[in-house]
Coordinates of C-alpha atoms in Angstrom, one line a residue:
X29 CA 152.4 89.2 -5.9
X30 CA 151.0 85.9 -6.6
X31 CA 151.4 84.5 -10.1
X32 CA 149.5 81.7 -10.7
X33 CA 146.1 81.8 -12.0
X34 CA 144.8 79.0 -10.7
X35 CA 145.4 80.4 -7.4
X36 CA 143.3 84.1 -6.7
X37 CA 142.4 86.1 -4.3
X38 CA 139.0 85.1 -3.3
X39 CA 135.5 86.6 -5.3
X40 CA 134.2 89.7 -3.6
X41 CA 135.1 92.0 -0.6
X42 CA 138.1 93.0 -0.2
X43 CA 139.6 92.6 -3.3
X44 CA 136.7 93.5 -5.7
X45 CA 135.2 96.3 -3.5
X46 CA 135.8 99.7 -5.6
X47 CA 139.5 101.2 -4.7
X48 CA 138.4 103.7 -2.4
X49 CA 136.0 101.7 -0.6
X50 CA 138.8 98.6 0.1
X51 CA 140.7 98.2 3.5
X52 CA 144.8 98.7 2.3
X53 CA 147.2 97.3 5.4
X54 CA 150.6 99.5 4.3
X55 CA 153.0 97.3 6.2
X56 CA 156.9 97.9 6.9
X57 CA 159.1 95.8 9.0
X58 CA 162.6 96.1 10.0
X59 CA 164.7 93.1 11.1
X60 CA 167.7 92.0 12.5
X61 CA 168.8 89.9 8.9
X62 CA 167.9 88.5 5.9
X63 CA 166.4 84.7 7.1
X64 CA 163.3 84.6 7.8
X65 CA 163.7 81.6 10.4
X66 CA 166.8 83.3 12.5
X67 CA 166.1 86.6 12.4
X68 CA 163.4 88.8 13.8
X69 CA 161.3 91.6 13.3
X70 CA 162.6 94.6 15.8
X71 CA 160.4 97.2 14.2
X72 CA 156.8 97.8 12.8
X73 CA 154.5 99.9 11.5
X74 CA 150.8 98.8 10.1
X75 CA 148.2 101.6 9.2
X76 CA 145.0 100.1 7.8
X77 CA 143.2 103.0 5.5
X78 CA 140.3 103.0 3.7
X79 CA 139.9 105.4 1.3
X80 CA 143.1 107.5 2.3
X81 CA 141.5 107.7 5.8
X82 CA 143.5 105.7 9.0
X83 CA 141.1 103.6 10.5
X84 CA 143.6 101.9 12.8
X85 CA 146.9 101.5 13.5
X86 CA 150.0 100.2 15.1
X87 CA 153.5 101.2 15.3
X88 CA 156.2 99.6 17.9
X89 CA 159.8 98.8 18.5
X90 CA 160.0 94.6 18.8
X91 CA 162.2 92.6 21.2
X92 CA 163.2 88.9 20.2
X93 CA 162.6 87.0 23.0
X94 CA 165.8 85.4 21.9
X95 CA 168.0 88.0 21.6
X96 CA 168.7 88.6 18.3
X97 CA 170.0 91.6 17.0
X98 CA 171.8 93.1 14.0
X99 CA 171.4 95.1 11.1
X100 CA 171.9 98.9 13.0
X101 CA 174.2 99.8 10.3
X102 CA 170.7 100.0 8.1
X103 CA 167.8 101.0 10.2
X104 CA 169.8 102.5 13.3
X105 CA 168.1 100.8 15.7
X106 CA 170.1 99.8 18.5
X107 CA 170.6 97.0 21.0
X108 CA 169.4 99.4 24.3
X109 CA 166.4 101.3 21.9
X110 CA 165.0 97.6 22.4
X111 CA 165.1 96.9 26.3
X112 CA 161.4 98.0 26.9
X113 CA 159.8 96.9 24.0
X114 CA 157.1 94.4 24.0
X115 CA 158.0 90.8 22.3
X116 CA 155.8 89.8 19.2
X117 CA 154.0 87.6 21.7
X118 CA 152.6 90.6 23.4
X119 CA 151.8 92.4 20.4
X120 CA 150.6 89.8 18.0
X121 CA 146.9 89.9 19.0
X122 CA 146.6 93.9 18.3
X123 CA 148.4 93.4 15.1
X124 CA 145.9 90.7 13.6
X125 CA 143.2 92.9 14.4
X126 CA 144.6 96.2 12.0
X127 CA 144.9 93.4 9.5
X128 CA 142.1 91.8 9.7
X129 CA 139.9 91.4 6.3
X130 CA 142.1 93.8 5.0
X131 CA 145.2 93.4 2.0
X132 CA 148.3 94.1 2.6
X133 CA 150.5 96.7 0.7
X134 CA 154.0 96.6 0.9
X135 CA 157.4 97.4 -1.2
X136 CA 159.5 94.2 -2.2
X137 CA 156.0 92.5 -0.2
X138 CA 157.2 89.0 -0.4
X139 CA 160.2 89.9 2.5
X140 CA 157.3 91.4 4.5
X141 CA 154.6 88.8 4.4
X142 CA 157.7 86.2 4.8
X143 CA 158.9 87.6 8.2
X144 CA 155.5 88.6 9.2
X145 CA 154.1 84.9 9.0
X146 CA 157.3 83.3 10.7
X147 CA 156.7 85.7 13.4
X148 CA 152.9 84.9 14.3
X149 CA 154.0 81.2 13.9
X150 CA 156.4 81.5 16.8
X151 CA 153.3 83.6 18.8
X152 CA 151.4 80.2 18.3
X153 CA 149.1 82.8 16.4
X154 CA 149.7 81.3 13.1
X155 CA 148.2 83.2 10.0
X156 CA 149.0 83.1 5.8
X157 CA 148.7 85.9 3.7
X158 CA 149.2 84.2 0.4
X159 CA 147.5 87.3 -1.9
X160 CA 148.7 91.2 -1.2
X161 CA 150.0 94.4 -3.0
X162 CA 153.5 94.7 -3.6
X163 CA 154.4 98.4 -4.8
X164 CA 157.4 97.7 -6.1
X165 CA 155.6 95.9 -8.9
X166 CA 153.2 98.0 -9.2
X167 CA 155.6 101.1 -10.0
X168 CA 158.0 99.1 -12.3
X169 CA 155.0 99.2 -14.3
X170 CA 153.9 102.9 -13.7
X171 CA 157.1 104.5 -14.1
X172 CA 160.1 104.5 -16.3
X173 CA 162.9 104.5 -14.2
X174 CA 166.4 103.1 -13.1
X175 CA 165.8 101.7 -9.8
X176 CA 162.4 101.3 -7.7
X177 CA 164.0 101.1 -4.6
X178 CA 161.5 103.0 -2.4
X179 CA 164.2 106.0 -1.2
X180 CA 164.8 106.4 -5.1
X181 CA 161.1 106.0 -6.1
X182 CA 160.7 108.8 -3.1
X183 CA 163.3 111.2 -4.7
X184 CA 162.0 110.6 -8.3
X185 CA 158.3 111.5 -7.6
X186 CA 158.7 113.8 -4.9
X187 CA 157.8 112.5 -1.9
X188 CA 159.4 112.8 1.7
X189 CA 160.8 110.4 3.4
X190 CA 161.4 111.6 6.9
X191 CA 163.8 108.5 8.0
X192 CA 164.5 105.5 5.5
X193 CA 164.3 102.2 7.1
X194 CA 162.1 103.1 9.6
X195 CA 159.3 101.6 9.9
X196 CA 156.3 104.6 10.6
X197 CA 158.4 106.8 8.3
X198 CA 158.3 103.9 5.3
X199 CA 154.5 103.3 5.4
X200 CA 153.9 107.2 5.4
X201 CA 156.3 107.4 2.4
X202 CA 154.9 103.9 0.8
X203 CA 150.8 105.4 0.8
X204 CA 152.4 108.7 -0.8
X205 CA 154.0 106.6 -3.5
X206 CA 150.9 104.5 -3.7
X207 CA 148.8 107.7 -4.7
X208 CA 151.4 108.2 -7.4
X209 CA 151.1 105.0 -8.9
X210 CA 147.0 104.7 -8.6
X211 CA 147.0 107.9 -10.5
X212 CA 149.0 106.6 -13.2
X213 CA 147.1 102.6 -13.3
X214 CA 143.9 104.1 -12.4
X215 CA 142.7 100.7 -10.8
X216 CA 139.1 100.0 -10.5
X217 CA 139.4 97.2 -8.0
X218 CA 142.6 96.1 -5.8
X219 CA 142.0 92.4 -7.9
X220 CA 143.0 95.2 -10.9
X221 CA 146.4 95.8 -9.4
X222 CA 147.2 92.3 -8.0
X223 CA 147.1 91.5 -12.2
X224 CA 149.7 93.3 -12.9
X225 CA 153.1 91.4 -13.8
X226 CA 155.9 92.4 -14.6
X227 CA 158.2 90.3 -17.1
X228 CA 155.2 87.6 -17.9
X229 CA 153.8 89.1 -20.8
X230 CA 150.2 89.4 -19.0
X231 CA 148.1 91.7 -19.7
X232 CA 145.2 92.8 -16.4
X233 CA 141.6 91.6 -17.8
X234 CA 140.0 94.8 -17.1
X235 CA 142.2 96.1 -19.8
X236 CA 141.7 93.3 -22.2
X237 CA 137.9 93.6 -21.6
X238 CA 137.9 97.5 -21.9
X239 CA 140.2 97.0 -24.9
X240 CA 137.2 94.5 -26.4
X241 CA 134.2 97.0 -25.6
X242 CA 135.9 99.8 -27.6
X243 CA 136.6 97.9 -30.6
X244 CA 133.0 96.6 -30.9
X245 CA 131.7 100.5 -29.9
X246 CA 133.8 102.1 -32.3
X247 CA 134.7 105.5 -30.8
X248 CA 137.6 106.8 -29.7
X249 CA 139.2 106.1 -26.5
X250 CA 141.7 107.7 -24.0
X251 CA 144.4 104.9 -23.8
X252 CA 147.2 105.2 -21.3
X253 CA 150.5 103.5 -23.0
X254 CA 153.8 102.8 -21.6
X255 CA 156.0 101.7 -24.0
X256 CA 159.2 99.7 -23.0
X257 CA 161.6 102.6 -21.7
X258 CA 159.7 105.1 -21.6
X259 CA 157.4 106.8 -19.4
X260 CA 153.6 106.1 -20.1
X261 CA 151.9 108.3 -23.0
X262 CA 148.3 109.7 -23.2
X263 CA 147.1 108.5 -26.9
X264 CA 143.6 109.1 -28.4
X265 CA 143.0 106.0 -30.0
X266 CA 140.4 104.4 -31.9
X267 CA 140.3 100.2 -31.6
X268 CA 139.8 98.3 -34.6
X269 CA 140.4 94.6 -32.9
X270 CA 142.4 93.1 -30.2
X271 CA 144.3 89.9 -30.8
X272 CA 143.6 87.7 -28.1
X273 CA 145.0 85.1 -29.7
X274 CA 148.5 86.1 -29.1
X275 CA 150.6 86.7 -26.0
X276 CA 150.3 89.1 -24.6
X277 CA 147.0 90.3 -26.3
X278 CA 147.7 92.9 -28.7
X279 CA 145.7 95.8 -29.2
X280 CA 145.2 97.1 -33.1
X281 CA 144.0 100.7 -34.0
X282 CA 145.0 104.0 -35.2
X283 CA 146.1 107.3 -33.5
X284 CA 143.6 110.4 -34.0
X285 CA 144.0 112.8 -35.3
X286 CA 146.8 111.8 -37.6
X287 CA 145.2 107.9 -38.2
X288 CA 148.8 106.3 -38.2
X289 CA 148.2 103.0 -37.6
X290 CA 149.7 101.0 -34.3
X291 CA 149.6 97.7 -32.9
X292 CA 149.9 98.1 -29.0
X293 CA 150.9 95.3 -26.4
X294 CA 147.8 94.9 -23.8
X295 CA 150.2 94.1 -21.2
X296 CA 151.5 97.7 -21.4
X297 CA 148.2 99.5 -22.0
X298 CA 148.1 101.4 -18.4
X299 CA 144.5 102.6 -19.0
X300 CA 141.3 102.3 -21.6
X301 CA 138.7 105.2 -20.3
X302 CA 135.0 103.7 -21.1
X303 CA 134.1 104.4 -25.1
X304 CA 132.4 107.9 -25.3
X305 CA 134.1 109.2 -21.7
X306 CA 137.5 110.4 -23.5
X307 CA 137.5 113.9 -23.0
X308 CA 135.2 114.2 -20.6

């Protein structure tokens, strides 16, 4: 994900269209190496949804029109499995379109995006995606665990993956994983999940804001808190102030029902429901 603030996705749709309403690109590539500017794509799989629903897709063996190869030892794809595949040239065109005025989603997304761009620059159909979704950000949050490799993230929270490191059976398991992690972040917006860091002591705005509104309301809230090595927590908690003075914000209250005070780090506050929805 993209870190600096003074450089955002732009205001409005995509990125501030409610969760279910925004068009996700879950991308996976496989390539021949490493570097971005020798090796190719031979492999790839977009599917843009919309609310969990497919509204178009594409999935295709690639050949280098150079000749590259390598890496079968990790995705199995061999040298002959390529011989009738079309070149990115030939498929470049029907790929922008899946992606268009959509955001990408991808695990370890920078790698991605980086091949991805080199590839449409040699098509002559040159294109930057400088904001998307990386989900292995986004579940290093979520979940306490000790990797986040997406075959281990697949084994911890129970979802199949049919074939690792290919690239249709990566995006099916990737939107499964992304389910598990919306469930645990409960984003309003996809702007709400491009906030989220990971070792930069930031803390999401909606969460600093919703943090805010329930100190000034005064009732309880449902707050989602995952504390540093351990897996997140459902606290009822009642805000007395939030610090914003400090970083990361902190958040100051007390438990109910046994009112022991705690001082909670924004940054790792997973979820504030609206004051007077806890319970509901």
């Amino acid at each position: 994900m993209a870190t600096a603030e003074a450089a955002s996705p732009p205001r409005g749709s995509p990125w501030d269209d409610p969760i279910d309403e925004a068009p996700l690109v879950f991308l996976d590539l496989e390539m021949t190496g490493l570097r971005p500017a020798s090796d190719r794509v031979i492999e790839l799989c977009a599917e843009r949804t919309r609310g969990g629903h497919v509204e178009a897709s594409l999935t295709t063996l690639v050949r280098p029109d150079d000749s590259t190869f390598g890496n079968a030892h990790v995705h199995g794809i061999q040298r002959e499995d390529l011989t009738h595949a079309p070149t990115f040239v030939e498929i470049a065109d029907k790929l922008l379109a899946v992606c268009e005025g959509g955001i990408l989603v991808a695990h370890a997304a920078s790698w991605d995006v980086t091949f991805l761009e080199a590839e449409l620059a040699r098509a002559n159909r040159p294109e930057r995606f400088p904001f998307f979704l990386d989900t292995l950000v986004l579940s290093r949050r979520a979940f306490a665990l000790p990797t986040h490799a997406l075959g281990s993230l697949c084994a911890s929270l129970g979802v199949t993956q049919a074939r690792a490191h290919r690239a249709e059976d990566d995006v099916h398991a990737l939107r499964e994983v992304w389910k598990k992690i919306r469930e645990v972040l409960a984003p309003a917006t996809p702007r709400d999940l491009w906030h989220v860091r990971i070792g930069q002591r930031y803390a999401r705005p909606a969460i600093v804001a919703a943090a805010v509104a329930a100190a000034e309301i005064g009732r309880p809230v449902r707050l989602r808190y995952r504390p540093a090595h351990r897996g997140p927590e459902d606290l009822e908690f009642c805000v007395t102030s939030v610090r914003t003075d400090l970083d990361p914000p902190r958040v100051l209250g007390y438990l109910l029902p046994s009112r022991s005070r705690r001082e909670l780090r924004a940054d790792r506050i997973l979820l504030i429901e609206a004051p007077g929805e806890a319970g509901k």
